[in-house]
PDB file of C-alpha atoms in Angstrom:
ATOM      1  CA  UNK O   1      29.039  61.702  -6.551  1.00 41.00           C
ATOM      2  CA  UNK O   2      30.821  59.702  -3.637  1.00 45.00           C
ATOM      3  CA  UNK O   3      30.367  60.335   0.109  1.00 46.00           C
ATOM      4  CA  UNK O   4      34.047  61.740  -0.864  1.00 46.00           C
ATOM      5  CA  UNK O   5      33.337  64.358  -2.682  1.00 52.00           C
ATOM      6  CA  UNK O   6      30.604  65.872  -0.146  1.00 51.00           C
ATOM      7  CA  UNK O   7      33.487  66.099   2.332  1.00 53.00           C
ATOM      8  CA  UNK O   8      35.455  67.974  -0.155  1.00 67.00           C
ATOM      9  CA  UNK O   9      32.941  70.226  -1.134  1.00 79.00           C
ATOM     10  CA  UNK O  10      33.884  74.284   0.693  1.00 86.00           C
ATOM     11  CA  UNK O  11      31.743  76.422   2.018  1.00 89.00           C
ATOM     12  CA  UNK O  12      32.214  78.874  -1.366  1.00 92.00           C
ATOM     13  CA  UNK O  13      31.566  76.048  -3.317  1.00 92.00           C
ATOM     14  CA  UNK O  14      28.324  75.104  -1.319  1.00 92.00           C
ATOM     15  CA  UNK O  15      27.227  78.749  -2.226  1.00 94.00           C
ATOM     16  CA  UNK O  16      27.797  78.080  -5.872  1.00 95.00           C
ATOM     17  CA  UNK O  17      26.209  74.910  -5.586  1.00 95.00           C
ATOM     18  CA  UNK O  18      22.903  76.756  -3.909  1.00 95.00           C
ATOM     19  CA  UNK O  19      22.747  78.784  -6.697  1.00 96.00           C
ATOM     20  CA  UNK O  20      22.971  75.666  -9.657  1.00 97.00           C
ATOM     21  CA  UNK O  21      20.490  74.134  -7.790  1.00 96.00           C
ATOM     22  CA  UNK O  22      18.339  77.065  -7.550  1.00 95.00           C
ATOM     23  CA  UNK O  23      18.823  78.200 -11.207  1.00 95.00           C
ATOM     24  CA  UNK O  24      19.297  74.926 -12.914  1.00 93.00           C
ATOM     25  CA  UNK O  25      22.015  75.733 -15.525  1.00 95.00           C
ATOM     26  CA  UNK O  26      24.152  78.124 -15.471  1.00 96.00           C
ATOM     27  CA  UNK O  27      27.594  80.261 -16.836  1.00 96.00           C
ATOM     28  CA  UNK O  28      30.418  81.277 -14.489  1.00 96.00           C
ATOM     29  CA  UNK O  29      28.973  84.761 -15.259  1.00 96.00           C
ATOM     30  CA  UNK O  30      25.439  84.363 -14.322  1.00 97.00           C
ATOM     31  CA  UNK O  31      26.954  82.700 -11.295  1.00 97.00           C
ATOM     32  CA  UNK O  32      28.873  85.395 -10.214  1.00 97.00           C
ATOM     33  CA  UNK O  33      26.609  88.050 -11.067  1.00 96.00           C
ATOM     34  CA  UNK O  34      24.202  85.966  -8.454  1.00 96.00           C
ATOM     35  CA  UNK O  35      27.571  85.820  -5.303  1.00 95.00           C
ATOM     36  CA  UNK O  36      28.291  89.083  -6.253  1.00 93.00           C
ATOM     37  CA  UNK O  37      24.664  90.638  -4.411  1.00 92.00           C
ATOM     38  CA  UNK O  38      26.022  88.936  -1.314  1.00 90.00           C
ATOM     39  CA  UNK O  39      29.826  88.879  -1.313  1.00 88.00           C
ATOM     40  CA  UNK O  40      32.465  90.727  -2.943  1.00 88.00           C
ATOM     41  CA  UNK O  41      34.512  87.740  -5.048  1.00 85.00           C
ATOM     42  CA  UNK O  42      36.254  88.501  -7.695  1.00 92.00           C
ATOM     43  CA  UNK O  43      35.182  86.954 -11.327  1.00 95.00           C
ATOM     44  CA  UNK O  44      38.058  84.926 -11.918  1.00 95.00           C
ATOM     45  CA  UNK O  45      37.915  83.468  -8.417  1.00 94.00           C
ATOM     46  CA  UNK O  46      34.296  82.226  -9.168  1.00 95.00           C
ATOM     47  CA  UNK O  47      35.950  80.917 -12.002  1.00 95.00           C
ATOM     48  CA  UNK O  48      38.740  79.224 -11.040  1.00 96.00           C
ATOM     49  CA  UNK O  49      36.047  77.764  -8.137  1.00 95.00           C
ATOM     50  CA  UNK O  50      33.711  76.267 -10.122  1.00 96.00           C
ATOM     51  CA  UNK O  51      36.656  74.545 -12.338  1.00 95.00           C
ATOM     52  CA  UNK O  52      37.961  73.227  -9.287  1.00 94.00           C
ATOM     53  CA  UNK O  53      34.300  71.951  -8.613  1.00 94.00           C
ATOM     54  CA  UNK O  54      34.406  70.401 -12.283  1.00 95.00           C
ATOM     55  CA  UNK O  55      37.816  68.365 -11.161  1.00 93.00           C
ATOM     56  CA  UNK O  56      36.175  67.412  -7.845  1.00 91.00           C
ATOM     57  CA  UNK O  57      32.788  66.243  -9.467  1.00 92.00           C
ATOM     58  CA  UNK O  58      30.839  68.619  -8.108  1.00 93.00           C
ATOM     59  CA  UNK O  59      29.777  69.831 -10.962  1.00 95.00           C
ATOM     60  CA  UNK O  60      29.477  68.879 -15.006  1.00 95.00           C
ATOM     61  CA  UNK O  61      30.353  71.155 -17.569  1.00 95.00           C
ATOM     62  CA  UNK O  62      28.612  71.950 -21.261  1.00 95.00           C
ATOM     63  CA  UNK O  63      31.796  73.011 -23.267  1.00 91.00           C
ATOM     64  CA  UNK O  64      29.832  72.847 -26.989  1.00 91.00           C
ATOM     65  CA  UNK O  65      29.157  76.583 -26.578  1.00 86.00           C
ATOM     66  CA  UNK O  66      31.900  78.980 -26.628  1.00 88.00           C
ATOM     67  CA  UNK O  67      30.349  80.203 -23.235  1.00 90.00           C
ATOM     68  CA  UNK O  68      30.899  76.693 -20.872  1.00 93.00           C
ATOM     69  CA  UNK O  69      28.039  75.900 -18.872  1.00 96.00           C
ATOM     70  CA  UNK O  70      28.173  74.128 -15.487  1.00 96.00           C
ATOM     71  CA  UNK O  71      25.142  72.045 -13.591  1.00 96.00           C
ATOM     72  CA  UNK O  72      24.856  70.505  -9.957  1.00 94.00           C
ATOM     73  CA  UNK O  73      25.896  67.059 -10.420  1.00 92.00           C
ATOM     74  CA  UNK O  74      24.771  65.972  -6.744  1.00 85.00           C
ATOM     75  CA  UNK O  75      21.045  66.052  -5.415  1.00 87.00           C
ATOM     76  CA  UNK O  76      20.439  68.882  -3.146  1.00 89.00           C
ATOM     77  CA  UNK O  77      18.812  67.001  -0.773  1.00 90.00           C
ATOM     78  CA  UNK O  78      20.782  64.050  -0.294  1.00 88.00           C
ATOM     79  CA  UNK O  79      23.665  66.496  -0.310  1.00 87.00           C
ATOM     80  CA  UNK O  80      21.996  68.342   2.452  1.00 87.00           C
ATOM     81  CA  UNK O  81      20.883  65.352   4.335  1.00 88.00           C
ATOM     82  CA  UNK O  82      24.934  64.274   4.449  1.00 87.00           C
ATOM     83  CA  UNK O  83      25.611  67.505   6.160  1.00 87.00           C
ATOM     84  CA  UNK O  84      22.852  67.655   8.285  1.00 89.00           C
ATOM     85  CA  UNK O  85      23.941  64.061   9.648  1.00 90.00           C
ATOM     86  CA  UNK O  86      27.441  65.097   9.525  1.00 88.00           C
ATOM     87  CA  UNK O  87      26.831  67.995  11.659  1.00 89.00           C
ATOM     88  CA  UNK O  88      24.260  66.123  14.093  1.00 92.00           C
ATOM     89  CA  UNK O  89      27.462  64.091  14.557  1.00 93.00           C
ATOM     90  CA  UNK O  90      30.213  65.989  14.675  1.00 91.00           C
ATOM     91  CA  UNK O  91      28.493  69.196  16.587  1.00 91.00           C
ATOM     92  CA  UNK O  92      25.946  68.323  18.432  1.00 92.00           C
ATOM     93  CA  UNK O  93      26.822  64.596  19.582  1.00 92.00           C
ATOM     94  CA  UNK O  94      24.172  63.040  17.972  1.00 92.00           C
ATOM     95  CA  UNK O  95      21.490  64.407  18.868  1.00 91.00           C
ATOM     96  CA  UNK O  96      19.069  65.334  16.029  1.00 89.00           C
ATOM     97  CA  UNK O  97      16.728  67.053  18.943  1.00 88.00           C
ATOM     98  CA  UNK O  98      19.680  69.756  20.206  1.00 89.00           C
ATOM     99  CA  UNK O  99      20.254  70.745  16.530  1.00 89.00           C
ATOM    100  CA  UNK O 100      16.348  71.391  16.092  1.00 86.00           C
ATOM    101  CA  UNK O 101      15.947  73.221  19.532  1.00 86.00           C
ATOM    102  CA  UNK O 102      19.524  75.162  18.467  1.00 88.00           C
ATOM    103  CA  UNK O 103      18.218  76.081  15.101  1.00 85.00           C
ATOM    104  CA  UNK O 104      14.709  77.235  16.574  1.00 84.00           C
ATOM    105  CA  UNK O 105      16.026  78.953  19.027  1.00 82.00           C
ATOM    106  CA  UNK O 106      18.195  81.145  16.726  1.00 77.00           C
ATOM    107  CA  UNK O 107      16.431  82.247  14.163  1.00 77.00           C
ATOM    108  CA  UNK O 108      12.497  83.814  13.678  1.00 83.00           C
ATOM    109  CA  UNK O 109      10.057  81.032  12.631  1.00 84.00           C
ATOM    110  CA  UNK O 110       7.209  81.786  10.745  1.00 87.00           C
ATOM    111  CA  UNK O 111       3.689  80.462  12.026  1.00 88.00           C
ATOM    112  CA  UNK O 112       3.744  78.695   8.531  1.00 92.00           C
ATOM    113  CA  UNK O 113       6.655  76.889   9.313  1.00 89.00           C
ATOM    114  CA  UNK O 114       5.750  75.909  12.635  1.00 87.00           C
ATOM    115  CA  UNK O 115       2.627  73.970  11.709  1.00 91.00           C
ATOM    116  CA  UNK O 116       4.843  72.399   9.181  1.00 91.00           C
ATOM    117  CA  UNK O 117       7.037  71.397  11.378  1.00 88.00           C
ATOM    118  CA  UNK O 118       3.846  70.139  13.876  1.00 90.00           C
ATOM    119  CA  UNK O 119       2.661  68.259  10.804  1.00 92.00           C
ATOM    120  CA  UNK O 120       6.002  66.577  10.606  1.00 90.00           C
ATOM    121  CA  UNK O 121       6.958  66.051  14.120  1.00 89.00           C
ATOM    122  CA  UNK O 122       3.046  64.206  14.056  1.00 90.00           C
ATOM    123  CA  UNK O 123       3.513  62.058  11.209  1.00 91.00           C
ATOM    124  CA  UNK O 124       7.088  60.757  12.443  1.00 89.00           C
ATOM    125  CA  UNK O 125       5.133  60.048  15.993  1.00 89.00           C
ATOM    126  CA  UNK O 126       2.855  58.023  14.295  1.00 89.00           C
ATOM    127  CA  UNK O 127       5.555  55.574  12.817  1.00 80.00           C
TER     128      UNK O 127
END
């Protein structure tokens, strides 16, 4: 997948994408059984999303069943990495610091995650 096709990708179709990632393969069904838990969206709409995703090259598509099956055709992390940087850029000026503080700031933080993040913050400071 190009740098294009990150740029093209929706927010609804990031949520599908989550859950290929997550799940590994999957049918339109299975998918929208999974959106359905935190959205209402209509089956055909997750359908008629995730074809759309096929035509982008978001996604491939298994059509040797009767039942088509679709995978993630982009790496989650590099595709996360491209809009992390993209919204470092775009939001926050460029500053990968105000998007950490921002994101910490905002949401509850395990003790876990914290020393995690110590771990990290050490290792980059000794580069």
């Amino acid at each position: 997948m190009t740098e294009v096709n990150h740029l093209k990708a929706t927010e609804s179709e990031l949520e599908i994408l989550q859950i290929l990632w997550e799940k590994g393969n999957c049918t339109v069904r299975e998918v929208h059984e999974i959106l359905e838990k935190s959205k209402e969206s209509g089956y055909t709409t997750t359908l008629k999303l995730m074809q759309i995703m096929h035509e982008k090259g978001l996604v491939a598509r298994d059509t040797s069943a009767k039942t088509h099956v679709y995978r993630a055709l982009q790496n989650q992390e590099k595709t996360q990495q491209h809009l992390v940087n993209k919204m470092i850029d775009n939001v926050f000026n460029g500053s990968a610091a105000r998007l950490v503080m921002q994101a910490l700031g905002n949401h509850s933080t395990s003790k876990d995650e914290i020393n995690a993040i110590k771990e990290y913050l050490d290792q980059l400071s000794k580069k």
